[in-house]
Amino acid sequence: MTTIQKNGYVFLVDQEKTQQYYRTHTLCGCVYCRNYYAQVKQQFPRLDAFLSEFGVDIARPDEIMSVELEGRVAYLNVDYTVCGRVQTMDEGEIALQDGQQLYLAVTEGFASPNEQTGDYFTISVTGLELDK
């Protein structure tokens, strides 16, 4: 387990197990999800770096909720599973400026459908918009 400290949070993360999870879990094939997978890593390098510390593959989220806007897609909530646990929980979201103001919320246990067993927590990202 690796200890990661972020904005008042302390995480105990199994990076190897998280990486394995992302290599093997299934992805949604809808047009909005495929759009997200194709663009997110290049468009949000700071978010990618943040999630990579946990072993998360930014282009393989567990769940995406989105709405179509004129020429863009607003990704209202994007959930990622991390294998491990939250040792210390802060009271607020983690703000991250990455071309857009993004917010990351941490939830212990179930937050969206995933294929994880064992200890895990979810990082949910809000504030994302991408071109169609």
CSV table of C-alpha atoms in Angstrom, one decimal:
chain,number,residue,atom,x,y,z
A,1,MET,CA,0.0,0.0,0.0
A,2,THR,CA,1.1,3.5,-0.9
A,3,THR,CA,0.2,6.5,1.3
A,4,ILE,CA,-1.0,9.6,-0.7
A,5,GLN,CA,-1.9,12.9,0.9
A,6,LYS,CA,-4.1,15.4,-0.9
A,7,ASN,CA,-5.9,18.5,0.5
A,8,GLY,CA,-6.6,17.1,4.0
A,9,TYR,CA,-7.2,13.5,2.7
A,10,VAL,CA,-4.9,10.6,3.5
A,11,PHE,CA,-5.3,7.6,1.2
A,12,LEU,CA,-3.9,4.1,1.5
A,13,VAL,CA,-3.7,2.9,-2.1
A,14,ASP,CA,-2.9,-0.4,-3.8
A,15,GLN,CA,-1.6,1.1,-7.1
A,16,GLU,CA,-0.8,-2.3,-8.7
A,17,LYS,CA,-4.3,-3.7,-8.0
A,18,THR,CA,-5.9,-0.5,-9.2
A,19,GLN,CA,-3.8,-0.6,-12.4
A,20,GLN,CA,-4.8,-4.2,-12.9
A,21,TYR,CA,-8.5,-3.3,-12.4
A,22,TYR,CA,-8.3,-0.7,-15.1
A,23,ARG,CA,-6.7,-3.1,-17.6
A,24,THR,CA,-9.5,-5.6,-17.2
A,25,HIS,CA,-12.8,-3.8,-16.5
A,26,THR,CA,-15.4,-3.3,-19.3
A,27,LEU,CA,-16.2,0.0,-20.9
A,28,CYS,CA,-19.4,1.6,-22.2
A,29,GLY,CA,-19.6,1.8,-26.0
A,30,CYS,CA,-22.0,4.7,-26.4
A,31,VAL,CA,-21.0,7.7,-28.5
A,32,TYR,CA,-20.5,10.1,-25.5
A,33,CYS,CA,-18.4,7.7,-23.6
A,34,ARG,CA,-16.2,6.9,-26.6
A,35,ASN,CA,-15.8,10.7,-27.1
A,36,TYR,CA,-14.6,11.0,-23.5
A,37,TYR,CA,-12.2,8.1,-23.8
A,38,ALA,CA,-10.7,9.6,-27.0
A,39,GLN,CA,-10.1,13.1,-25.7
A,40,VAL,CA,-9.8,13.2,-21.9
A,41,LYS,CA,-6.1,12.3,-21.5
A,42,GLN,CA,-4.9,15.0,-23.9
A,43,GLN,CA,-7.4,17.7,-22.8
A,44,PHE,CA,-6.8,17.3,-19.0
A,45,PRO,CA,-3.2,16.5,-18.3
A,46,ARG,CA,-3.3,17.7,-14.7
A,47,LEU,CA,-6.3,15.5,-14.0
A,48,ASP,CA,-4.5,12.6,-15.7
A,49,ALA,CA,-1.4,13.2,-13.5
A,50,PHE,CA,-3.5,13.4,-10.3
A,51,LEU,CA,-5.4,10.2,-11.1
A,52,SER,CA,-2.2,8.4,-12.3
A,53,GLU,CA,-0.8,8.7,-8.7
A,54,PHE,CA,-3.6,6.4,-7.6
A,55,GLY,CA,-3.0,3.9,-10.5
A,56,VAL,CA,-6.2,5.1,-12.3
A,57,ASP,CA,-6.4,5.1,-16.1
A,58,ILE,CA,-8.2,8.4,-16.9
A,59,ALA,CA,-9.6,7.0,-20.2
A,60,ARG,CA,-11.3,4.0,-18.5
A,61,PRO,CA,-13.8,5.4,-15.9
A,62,ASP,CA,-16.5,3.2,-14.3
A,63,GLU,CA,-19.4,5.5,-14.9
A,64,ILE,CA,-20.1,8.7,-16.9
A,65,MET,CA,-23.1,10.9,-16.7
A,66,SER,CA,-23.3,13.4,-19.5
A,67,VAL,CA,-25.6,15.8,-21.4
A,68,GLU,CA,-25.2,17.2,-24.9
A,69,LEU,CA,-24.7,20.9,-25.3
A,70,GLU,CA,-24.4,22.9,-28.5
A,71,GLY,CA,-21.2,21.6,-30.0
A,72,ARG,CA,-20.0,20.1,-26.7
A,73,VAL,CA,-20.7,17.5,-24.2
A,74,ALA,CA,-20.9,18.3,-20.4
A,75,TYR,CA,-19.7,15.4,-18.4
A,76,LEU,CA,-21.7,16.0,-15.2
A,77,ASN,CA,-20.1,13.2,-13.2
A,78,VAL,CA,-17.2,10.8,-14.0
A,79,ASP,CA,-16.5,8.1,-11.5
A,80,TYR,CA,-13.2,6.2,-11.0
A,81,THR,CA,-12.5,3.3,-8.6
A,82,VAL,CA,-9.3,3.2,-6.5
A,83,CYS,CA,-8.3,0.0,-4.7
A,84,GLY,CA,-7.5,0.8,-1.1
A,85,ARG,CA,-9.1,2.9,1.5
A,86,VAL,CA,-9.4,6.5,2.8
A,87,GLN,CA,-7.5,6.8,6.1
A,88,THR,CA,-8.5,10.4,6.7
A,89,MET,CA,-11.5,12.0,5.0
A,90,ASP,CA,-11.6,15.8,4.5
A,91,GLU,CA,-15.0,17.6,4.5
A,92,GLY,CA,-14.8,19.2,1.0
A,93,GLU,CA,-14.1,18.5,-2.6
A,94,ILE,CA,-10.6,18.8,-4.1
A,95,ALA,CA,-10.5,21.7,-6.6
A,96,LEU,CA,-8.2,21.2,-9.6
A,97,GLN,CA,-7.6,23.9,-12.3
A,98,ASP,CA,-6.9,22.1,-15.6
A,99,GLY,CA,-8.1,24.5,-18.4
A,100,GLN,CA,-11.5,24.2,-16.7
A,101,GLN,CA,-12.3,24.3,-13.0
A,102,LEU,CA,-12.7,20.7,-12.0
A,103,TYR,CA,-14.0,19.3,-8.6
A,104,LEU,CA,-13.1,15.9,-7.2
A,105,ALA,CA,-15.3,14.2,-4.6
A,106,VAL,CA,-14.2,11.2,-2.7
A,107,THR,CA,-16.7,8.5,-1.6
A,108,GLU,CA,-15.8,5.4,0.4
A,109,GLY,CA,-17.3,2.2,-1.1
A,110,PHE,CA,-20.1,2.1,-3.6
A,111,ALA,CA,-20.7,5.2,-5.7
A,112,SER,CA,-21.4,3.8,-9.1
A,113,PRO,CA,-21.5,0.4,-10.8
A,114,ASN,CA,-18.1,-1.1,-10.8
A,115,GLU,CA,-16.4,-4.5,-10.9
A,116,GLN,CA,-14.2,-4.1,-7.9
A,117,THR,CA,-14.2,-6.5,-4.9
A,118,GLY,CA,-12.3,-5.7,-1.7
A,119,ASP,CA,-11.5,-2.3,-0.2
A,120,TYR,CA,-12.0,0.6,-2.6
A,121,PHE,CA,-13.1,4.2,-2.8
A,122,THR,CA,-14.4,6.3,-5.6
A,123,ILE,CA,-13.1,9.6,-7.0
A,124,SER,CA,-15.9,11.5,-8.8
A,125,VAL,CA,-14.9,14.3,-11.2
A,126,THR,CA,-17.4,17.1,-12.1
A,127,GLY,CA,-17.0,20.2,-14.3
A,128,LEU,CA,-15.7,18.5,-17.4
A,129,GLU,CA,-16.7,19.6,-20.9
A,130,LEU,CA,-15.4,18.3,-24.2
A,131,ASP,CA,-16.1,19.0,-27.9
A,132,LYS,CA,-18.3,16.5,-29.7
